[in-house]
Coordinates of C-alpha atoms in Angstrom, one line a residue:
M1007 CA -37.0 -11.6 35.4
S1008 CA -35.4 -14.0 32.9
A1009 CA -33.3 -17.0 34.0
R1010 CA -30.2 -15.2 32.9
D1011 CA -31.1 -12.1 35.0
D1012 CA -31.6 -14.4 38.0
L1013 CA -28.1 -15.9 37.5
V1014 CA -26.5 -12.4 37.2
T1015 CA -28.3 -11.1 40.3
A1016 CA -27.2 -14.1 42.3
G1017 CA -23.7 -13.7 41.1
L1018 CA -23.7 -10.0 42.3
L1019 CA -25.6 -10.4 45.6
G1020 CA -24.7 -14.0 46.6
L1021 CA -26.9 -17.1 46.9
R1022 CA -27.9 -16.2 50.5
R1023 CA -29.5 -13.0 49.5
H1024 CA -30.8 -14.2 46.1
P1025 CA -31.1 -18.0 46.0
V1026 CA -31.3 -19.5 42.5
S1027 CA -31.2 -22.9 40.9
T1028 CA -29.2 -23.7 37.8
D1029 CA -31.2 -26.9 37.0
G1030 CA -33.9 -25.3 34.9
L1031 CA -31.9 -23.1 32.5
P1032 CA -33.3 -23.2 29.0
G1033 CA -31.6 -23.7 25.6
A1034 CA -28.0 -24.6 24.9
V1035 CA -26.7 -23.0 28.1
G1036 CA -28.9 -25.3 30.1
D1037 CA -27.8 -28.3 28.2
V1038 CA -24.2 -27.6 28.8
V1039 CA -24.7 -26.8 32.5
R1040 CA -26.7 -30.0 33.1
S1041 CA -23.8 -32.0 31.5
L1042 CA -21.3 -30.7 34.0
P1043 CA -20.3 -32.8 37.0
A1044 CA -22.5 -32.2 40.0
S1045 CA -21.1 -29.6 42.5
D1046 CA -22.2 -27.3 45.3
A1047 CA -24.5 -24.4 44.6
A1048 CA -21.8 -21.7 44.5
P1049 CA -19.4 -23.4 42.0
A1050 CA -22.5 -24.4 39.9
L1051 CA -23.5 -20.8 39.7
L1052 CA -20.1 -19.7 38.6
D1053 CA -20.0 -22.5 36.0
A1054 CA -23.4 -21.4 34.7
L1055 CA -22.4 -17.7 34.4
A1056 CA -19.2 -18.7 32.5
V1057 CA -21.1 -20.9 30.1
D1058 CA -23.7 -18.1 29.5
A1059 CA -20.9 -15.5 28.9
V1060 CA -19.2 -17.8 26.3
A1061 CA -22.6 -18.5 24.6
R1062 CA -23.4 -14.8 24.3
R1063 CA -20.0 -14.0 22.8
A1064 CA -20.3 -16.9 20.4
A1065 CA -23.7 -15.6 19.2
S1066 CA -22.6 -12.0 18.8
V1067 CA -22.0 -10.6 15.3
P1068 CA -18.8 -8.5 15.0
P1069 CA -19.5 -4.9 13.7
R1070 CA -18.7 -4.3 10.0
A1071 CA -16.5 -1.5 8.8
P1072 CA -18.4 1.4 7.3
G1073 CA -19.4 0.7 3.7
S1074 CA -18.4 -3.0 3.9
A1075 CA -21.9 -4.5 4.2
G1076 CA -22.4 -6.9 1.3
A1077 CA -18.9 -6.3 -0.1
V1078 CA -17.4 -9.2 -2.0
A1079 CA -13.7 -9.8 -2.2
P1080 CA -12.3 -9.0 -5.7
P1081 CA -10.8 -11.8 -7.8
E1082 CA -7.1 -12.4 -7.0
D1083 CA -4.7 -10.6 -9.4
G1084 CA -1.6 -12.7 -8.8
R1085 CA -0.5 -16.3 -8.8
V1086 CA -1.5 -17.8 -5.5
A1087 CA 1.0 -20.0 -3.7
G1088 CA 0.5 -23.7 -4.4
P1089 CA -0.4 -26.2 -1.7
A1090 CA 3.3 -27.0 -0.7
A1091 CA 4.3 -23.3 -0.6
A1092 CA 1.1 -22.4 1.3
A1093 CA 1.7 -25.1 3.9
R1094 CA 5.3 -23.8 4.3
L1095 CA 4.0 -20.3 4.9
T1096 CA 1.4 -21.5 7.4
A1097 CA 4.1 -23.3 9.3
L1098 CA 6.4 -20.3 9.3
L1099 CA 3.7 -18.0 10.6
A1100 CA 3.1 -20.3 13.5
R1101 CA 6.8 -19.9 14.6
T1102 CA 7.8 -17.1 17.0
D1103 CA 11.6 -17.8 17.3
A1104 CA 14.2 -15.7 15.5
R1105 CA 15.1 -18.4 13.0
G1106 CA 11.4 -18.8 12.0
R1107 CA 10.9 -15.1 11.6
A1108 CA 14.1 -14.9 9.5
L1109 CA 12.9 -17.7 7.2
L1110 CA 9.5 -16.1 7.0
T1111 CA 11.2 -12.9 5.6
V1112 CA 13.1 -15.1 3.1
W1113 CA 9.8 -16.7 2.0
L1114 CA 8.1 -13.4 1.6
A1115 CA 10.9 -11.9 -0.4
A1116 CA 11.2 -15.0 -2.7
A1117 CA 7.5 -15.0 -3.3
A1118 CA 7.4 -11.3 -4.2
E1119 CA 10.3 -11.8 -6.6
R1120 CA 8.4 -14.6 -8.3
G1121 CA 5.1 -12.8 -8.4
V1122 CA 3.5 -15.3 -5.9
V1123 CA 0.8 -14.0 -3.5
A1124 CA -0.3 -15.4 -0.2
P1125 CA -3.4 -17.6 0.0
A1126 CA -6.6 -16.0 1.4
A1127 CA -6.5 -18.2 4.6
V1128 CA -3.4 -16.5 6.0
L1129 CA -4.1 -12.9 5.0
P1130 CA -5.4 -11.9 8.5
E1131 CA -2.1 -13.2 10.1
L1132 CA 0.0 -11.4 7.5
L1133 CA -1.9 -8.1 8.1
D1134 CA -1.4 -8.5 11.8
L1135 CA 2.4 -8.8 11.0
A1136 CA 2.2 -5.7 8.8
A1137 CA 0.5 -3.8 11.7
G1138 CA 3.0 -5.0 14.3
P1139 CA 5.9 -2.9 15.5
A1140 CA 8.5 -5.5 14.7
G1141 CA 9.1 -8.4 12.4
P1142 CA 8.9 -8.6 8.6
G1143 CA 6.2 -6.0 8.3
A1144 CA 7.3 -4.2 5.1
A1145 CA 8.1 -7.6 3.4
V1146 CA 4.4 -8.5 3.8
V1147 CA 3.0 -5.9 1.5
P1148 CA 4.0 -7.4 -2.0
V1149 CA 2.3 -10.7 -1.3
L1150 CA -1.0 -9.3 -0.1
A1151 CA -2.2 -8.5 -3.6
A1152 CA -5.8 -7.5 -4.3
R1153 CA -7.6 -9.6 -1.7
G1154 CA -5.1 -8.6 1.0
R1155 CA -5.6 -4.9 0.2
W1156 CA -9.4 -5.4 0.2
L1157 CA -9.3 -7.1 3.6
A1158 CA -7.1 -4.5 5.1
A1159 CA -9.7 -1.8 4.3
A1160 CA -12.1 -3.6 6.7
R1161 CA -10.0 -2.7 9.8
P1162 CA -8.5 0.7 10.5
G1163 CA -5.4 -0.8 12.1
W1164 CA -4.7 -2.9 9.1
S1165 CA -5.4 -0.1 6.5
D1166 CA -3.3 2.4 8.4
A1167 CA -0.4 0.0 8.7
L1168 CA -0.6 -0.9 5.0
A1169 CA -0.5 2.8 4.0
R1170 CA 2.6 3.4 6.2
R1171 CA 4.3 0.3 4.9
T1172 CA 3.6 1.2 1.3
A1173 CA 5.0 4.7 1.9
G1174 CA 8.0 3.4 3.8
R1175 CA 7.0 5.3 7.0
T1176 CA 6.7 4.2 10.6
D1177 CA 4.5 5.6 13.4
A1178 CA 7.5 7.7 14.6
D1179 CA 7.9 9.4 11.3
A1180 CA 6.4 12.9 10.7
A1181 CA 5.8 14.2 7.2
P1182 CA 8.2 17.0 6.4
D1183 CA 5.4 19.6 5.9
E1184 CA 3.9 18.6 9.3
A1185 CA 7.3 19.1 10.9
R1186 CA 7.9 22.5 9.2
A1187 CA 4.4 23.7 10.3
A1188 CA 4.9 22.5 13.9
I1189 CA 8.4 24.2 14.2
A1190 CA 7.0 27.4 12.7
D1191 CA 4.0 27.4 15.1
P1192 CA 4.3 29.9 18.0
T1193 CA 3.2 27.1 20.3
F1194 CA 6.1 24.8 19.3
G1195 CA 7.9 25.5 22.6
R1196 CA 4.9 24.2 24.6
R1197 CA 5.4 20.7 23.3
P1198 CA 7.4 18.1 25.2
A1199 CA 11.2 18.3 24.5
S1200 CA 11.2 14.8 23.1
E1201 CA 8.5 15.7 20.6
R1202 CA 10.2 18.9 19.6
A1203 CA 13.5 17.0 19.0
A1204 CA 11.6 14.4 17.0
L1205 CA 10.1 17.0 14.7
V1206 CA 13.5 18.6 14.1
D1207 CA 14.8 15.1 13.3
A1208 CA 12.0 14.6 10.8
L1209 CA 12.9 17.8 9.0
H1210 CA 16.5 16.8 9.1
A1211 CA 15.6 13.5 7.4
A1212 CA 13.7 15.3 4.7
L1213 CA 16.7 17.6 4.0
V1214 CA 18.9 14.5 3.5
R1215 CA 16.4 13.0 1.0
S1216 CA 15.3 16.1 -1.0
P1217 CA 16.4 19.8 -1.6
A1218 CA 15.8 22.3 1.2
R1219 CA 13.2 25.0 1.1
P1220 CA 14.1 28.7 1.4
D1221 CA 12.9 29.0 5.0
D1222 CA 14.3 25.7 6.3
E1223 CA 17.5 27.3 7.6
E1224 CA 15.4 29.9 9.5
L1225 CA 13.3 27.2 11.1
L1226 CA 16.4 25.2 12.2
V1227 CA 18.2 28.4 13.6
R1228 CA 15.1 29.0 15.7
A1229 CA 15.3 25.4 17.0
L1230 CA 19.0 26.0 17.7
A1231 CA 17.9 28.5 20.4
D1232 CA 15.6 26.0 22.1
R1233 CA 15.8 25.7 25.9
A1234 CA 16.3 21.9 25.7
A1235 CA 19.8 20.6 24.8
S1236 CA 18.3 17.6 22.9
V1237 CA 16.5 20.0 20.5
R1238 CA 19.5 22.3 20.1
H1239 CA 21.6 19.2 19.3
A1240 CA 19.1 17.9 16.7
A1241 CA 19.0 21.4 15.1
A1242 CA 22.8 21.5 15.0
R1243 CA 23.0 18.1 13.2
A1244 CA 20.4 19.2 10.7
L1245 CA 22.2 22.5 10.0
V1246 CA 25.5 20.7 9.5
D1247 CA 23.8 18.7 6.7
L1248 CA 22.1 21.8 5.2
P1249 CA 24.4 22.9 2.3
G1250 CA 25.5 26.5 2.6
S1251 CA 24.0 27.1 6.0
A1252 CA 25.8 29.8 8.1
F1253 CA 26.1 27.4 11.0
A1254 CA 27.8 24.8 8.9
R1255 CA 30.3 27.3 7.5
Q1256 CA 31.1 28.5 11.0
C1257 CA 31.8 24.9 12.2
Q1258 CA 34.0 24.2 9.2
D1259 CA 36.1 27.4 9.5
R1260 CA 36.5 26.7 13.2
A1261 CA 37.6 23.1 12.6
L1262 CA 40.1 24.0 9.9
A1263 CA 41.7 26.7 12.1
L1264 CA 42.5 24.0 14.7
V1265 CA 44.6 21.7 12.5
R1266 CA 47.8 22.7 10.6
R1267 CA 50.7 20.9 9.1
E1268 CA 54.3 21.4 10.2
R1269 CA 57.6 19.9 9.1
R1270 CA 59.5 18.2 11.9
A1271 CA 63.0 17.0 10.8
L1272 CA 62.3 15.2 7.6
R1273 CA 58.6 14.5 7.9
Q1274 CA 55.3 16.3 7.9
V1275 CA 53.2 16.1 11.0
L1276 CA 49.8 17.4 11.9
V1277 CA 49.5 19.7 14.8
V1278 CA 46.0 19.9 16.5
D1279 CA 44.8 22.5 19.0
L1280 CA 41.8 22.0 21.2
P1281 CA 39.0 24.5 20.7
E1282 CA 38.2 27.1 23.3
P1283 CA 35.9 25.9 26.0
D1284 CA 32.3 26.1 24.9
D1285 CA 30.0 24.1 27.2
G1286 CA 26.9 25.4 25.5
S1287 CA 27.8 24.3 21.9
P1288 CA 24.8 22.6 20.3
L1289 CA 27.2 20.2 18.6
L1290 CA 27.7 18.4 21.9
G1291 CA 24.8 16.1 22.8
P1292 CA 23.2 16.3 26.2
G1293 CA 24.9 13.0 27.2
T1294 CA 28.4 14.2 26.5
T1295 CA 30.8 13.2 29.3
G1296 CA 34.6 13.4 29.8
G1297 CA 36.7 16.1 28.2
R1298 CA 34.3 18.4 26.5
R1299 CA 37.0 20.3 24.6
A1300 CA 38.2 17.0 23.0
A1301 CA 34.6 16.0 22.3
L1302 CA 34.0 19.4 20.6
L1303 CA 37.1 19.0 18.5
E1304 CA 35.8 15.6 17.2
A1305 CA 32.4 17.1 16.6
L1306 CA 33.8 20.1 14.6
V1307 CA 36.0 17.8 12.5
A1308 CA 33.0 15.6 11.8
A1309 CA 31.0 18.6 10.7
T1310 CA 33.5 19.5 8.0
P1311 CA 33.3 17.8 4.6
P1312 CA 36.3 15.6 4.0
H1313 CA 37.4 17.3 0.8
R1314 CA 38.0 20.5 2.7
W1315 CA 40.8 18.8 4.7
E1316 CA 42.5 17.8 1.4
E1317 CA 42.4 21.4 0.3
H1318 CA 43.5 22.8 3.6
L1319 CA 46.3 20.4 4.3
G1320 CA 47.4 19.7 0.7
A1321 CA 47.4 15.8 0.8
T1322 CA 45.3 12.8 -0.1
P1323 CA 43.1 11.0 2.4
A1324 CA 45.5 8.1 2.7
Q1325 CA 48.4 10.5 3.3
L1326 CA 46.5 12.4 6.0
V1327 CA 45.3 9.4 7.8
G1328 CA 48.8 7.9 7.9
R1329 CA 50.4 11.1 9.0
T1330 CA 51.7 11.5 12.6
V1331 CA 49.5 13.7 14.8
D1332 CA 51.4 15.8 17.3
G1333 CA 49.9 16.2 20.8
D1334 CA 48.2 12.8 21.1
R1335 CA 45.0 14.1 19.4
D1336 CA 44.9 11.5 16.7
R1337 CA 42.0 9.7 18.3
E1338 CA 39.7 12.8 18.1
L1339 CA 40.9 13.8 14.7
H1340 CA 40.5 10.3 13.1
A1341 CA 37.1 9.8 14.9
G1342 CA 35.9 13.2 13.4
W1343 CA 37.2 12.2 10.0
R1344 CA 35.3 8.9 10.3
G1345 CA 32.1 10.7 11.2
A1346 CA 32.5 13.1 8.3
A1347 CA 33.2 10.2 5.8
V1348 CA 30.1 8.3 7.0
R1349 CA 27.9 11.5 6.9
T1350 CA 29.0 12.5 3.4
R1351 CA 29.4 9.0 2.1
D1352 CA 33.0 9.7 0.9
A1353 CA 34.3 6.4 -0.2
R1354 CA 37.9 7.6 -0.6
W1355 CA 38.1 8.7 3.0
A1356 CA 36.3 5.6 4.2
A1357 CA 38.8 3.4 2.4
A1358 CA 41.8 5.3 3.9
L1359 CA 40.3 5.0 7.4
V1360 CA 39.6 1.2 7.0
A1361 CA 43.1 0.6 5.8
R1362 CA 44.5 2.3 8.9
H1363 CA 42.0 1.2 11.6
G1364 CA 40.2 -1.8 10.1
P1365 CA 36.6 -2.0 9.1
D1366 CA 33.6 -0.9 11.1
P1367 CA 30.0 -1.1 10.0
G1368 CA 29.6 2.7 9.3
L1369 CA 32.7 2.9 7.1
L1370 CA 32.0 -0.4 5.4
R1371 CA 28.6 0.8 4.2
V1372 CA 30.2 3.7 2.4
L1373 CA 32.5 1.5 0.4
P1374 CA 31.7 -0.2 -3.0
L1375 CA 30.8 -3.9 -2.7
A1376 CA 34.2 -5.1 -4.0
E1377 CA 36.0 -3.1 -1.3
Q1378 CA 33.5 -4.2 1.3
V1379 CA 34.3 -7.9 0.4
E1380 CA 38.0 -7.3 0.5
A1381 CA 37.9 -5.6 3.9
L1382 CA 35.6 -8.2 5.4
V1383 CA 37.7 -11.1 4.1
A1384 CA 40.8 -9.6 5.6
R1385 CA 39.1 -9.1 8.9
L1386 CA 37.8 -12.7 9.0
H1387 CA 41.4 -14.1 8.4
V1388 CA 42.6 -12.4 11.6
R1389 CA 43.1 -15.2 14.0
R1390 CA 41.0 -15.0 17.2
G1391 CA 42.9 -14.9 20.5
V1392 CA 42.1 -17.2 23.4
R1393 CA 40.0 -14.5 25.1
D1394 CA 38.4 -13.3 21.9
T1395 CA 35.1 -15.0 22.6
S1396 CA 32.7 -12.2 21.5
T1397 CA 31.5 -12.3 17.9
Q1398 CA 29.5 -9.0 18.0
G1399 CA 32.1 -7.0 16.0
V1400 CA 32.2 -9.6 13.2
E1401 CA 28.4 -10.1 13.1
E1402 CA 27.9 -6.3 12.8
L1403 CA 30.2 -6.4 9.7
W1404 CA 28.3 -9.3 8.3
D1405 CA 25.1 -7.4 8.5
V1406 CA 26.5 -4.7 6.1
L1407 CA 26.9 -7.1 3.1
P1408 CA 24.0 -7.7 0.8
T1409 CA 22.9 -11.3 0.6
P1410 CA 23.6 -13.8 -0.7
W1411 CA 27.3 -13.4 0.2
P1412 CA 30.0 -13.8 -2.5
D1413 CA 32.0 -17.0 -2.4
A1414 CA 35.1 -15.2 -1.0
V1415 CA 33.2 -14.1 2.1
V1416 CA 31.6 -17.6 2.5
D1417 CA 35.1 -19.2 2.5
A1418 CA 36.4 -16.6 4.9
A1419 CA 33.5 -17.0 7.2
M1420 CA 34.0 -20.8 7.3
H1421 CA 37.7 -20.3 8.0
W1422 CA 36.9 -17.9 10.8
M1423 CA 34.4 -20.4 12.3
I1424 CA 36.7 -23.4 12.4
T1425 CA 40.1 -21.8 13.2
G1426 CA 41.2 -20.3 16.5
P1427 CA 39.7 -21.2 19.9
P1428 CA 36.2 -22.6 19.7
L1429 CA 33.5 -20.0 20.3
P1430 CA 31.2 -20.5 23.3
A1431 CA 28.0 -22.5 22.6
W1432 CA 25.8 -19.5 23.5
W1433 CA 27.3 -17.4 20.7
Q1434 CA 26.8 -20.1 18.1
T1435 CA 23.1 -19.7 17.9
G1436 CA 23.2 -16.1 16.7
I1437 CA 26.0 -16.9 14.3
G1438 CA 24.0 -19.8 12.9
D1439 CA 20.9 -17.6 12.4
R1440 CA 22.9 -15.1 10.4
L1441 CA 24.7 -17.6 8.2
A1442 CA 21.4 -19.5 7.5
V1443 CA 19.9 -16.5 5.8
A1444 CA 23.0 -14.8 4.4
L1445 CA 24.4 -17.7 2.4
S1446 CA 23.1 -18.8 -1.0
P1447 CA 20.9 -21.9 -0.8
D1448 CA 22.6 -23.5 -3.8
P1449 CA 24.0 -27.1 -3.5
T1450 CA 27.6 -25.8 -3.8
T1451 CA 27.3 -23.5 -0.8
E1452 CA 25.6 -26.2 1.2
A1453 CA 28.4 -28.6 0.4
R1454 CA 31.0 -26.0 1.3
V1455 CA 29.4 -25.5 4.8
R1456 CA 29.1 -29.3 5.4
G1457 CA 32.7 -29.6 4.4
A1458 CA 33.8 -27.0 6.9
S1459 CA 31.9 -28.9 9.6
M1460 CA 34.2 -31.9 8.9
R1461 CA 37.4 -29.8 9.4
T1462 CA 36.8 -29.0 13.1
T1463 CA 36.6 -31.0 16.2
D1464 CA 34.6 -28.6 18.3
P1465 CA 31.1 -30.2 18.9
A1466 CA 29.3 -26.8 19.1
T1467 CA 30.8 -25.6 15.8
I1468 CA 30.1 -28.9 14.1
A1469 CA 26.4 -28.7 15.2
T1470 CA 26.1 -25.0 14.2
L1471 CA 27.5 -25.6 10.7
R1472 CA 25.4 -28.7 10.1
D1473 CA 22.3 -26.8 11.2
V1474 CA 23.2 -24.0 8.8
A1475 CA 23.6 -26.5 6.0
D1476 CA 20.2 -28.1 6.8
V1477 CA 18.5 -24.7 6.7
L1478 CA 20.1 -24.0 3.3
L1479 CA 18.5 -27.2 2.1
V1480 CA 15.1 -26.0 3.5
R1481 CA 15.5 -22.7 1.8
R1482 CA 16.2 -24.4 -1.5
Q1483 CA 13.1 -26.5 -1.1
M1484 CA 11.1 -23.3 -0.4
L1485 CA 12.3 -21.8 -3.7
E1486 CA 11.3 -25.0 -5.5
E1487 CA 7.8 -24.8 -3.9
L1488 CA 7.5 -21.3 -5.2
A1489 CA 8.6 -22.0 -8.7

């Protein structure tokens, strides 16, 4: 029995049943054990076992990927980041805070735009990011270049993630053909309801991106009869977006029959009827609560293309949105119009609804950039009330705009920050993180932000704006390092 076997046996059975001494251990393990402070027999045994385990791990050779024996990395095919840029990237990879991850994404995008690739030393960390569920995974791909792709092939987790990122897919995505085959399979109903709904959603996503196949409607109608409400709801949403489907036509005809125009005195009004009770309608999601007839009205209106309302009611979007609705059903009607405008990306209807109700992220995404800017600037010039301490609504609107923001939005954001009651300090961190990556890092914008910090007396706002200006300076330095 070897000295190591003696140690393991004593560790399992105990020193009383198998006495052993750690003094005579050979090699490097013995040298380390003899250098440890003197202790009783039991602690000395545990120390020796720990040192032995570490030594064995350190001496082991990790398995190679199939076919990788003797492989040599190819020559780099891009311009590798210089020393300053590489040091910056290494420092950003070491950060785990939200600001650090945001700046890492900015670095990766700027490097890709300039044709700069990451140095070899950080490729494993970047591949781990690409394989992770969150973070700037997709932004990693352009800076990996030839050596990064070669290294990814050595580990299945890296290579699979790289393939998904390159194709723009995630683990939750199913290929359209896979979804079609699964729905058509006679055993489809044996799958869990969540999986069945996900497959229908995958087919729906494919229909939005590319033309439908002849049998797609039949597959979705089959899913429309599923025993699970979540699957029926997913199928209904997909059929609404399938041009010419019988289900979509039925929804539209039903919605149009519920709304009519009437003249009252000297003005036109819209009269809205509630649909007949239909608790089993697949248009209603499984979590629908409250008045189901009102919810069904909204869902039917949302399933109808906006242009059909213009034809049916003989008026423009602005006229219809501004018209009085009889019977206090304007909330459901306008919410349905909003859903239809977002679903069909109808900018005319989105503009009319924004003019009436103000911007929201869904409608704002439908508008052209110039109209997005105009709507957001108007919203930022609405003075906050004393109790208006939440910034969530404004931050969601900010996220819609492409970066860097136009000057008009920068000025409006600075005005919003420094006027009205000061925002609580705990909201300022999130605002600062958004501004730090949304504004242009040019000297003029930095000066504009520093100037705004001098026009307020609130300490938290001053600190936030100065911090944002400092980050803009850092971003400008990053770009200079990548030049």
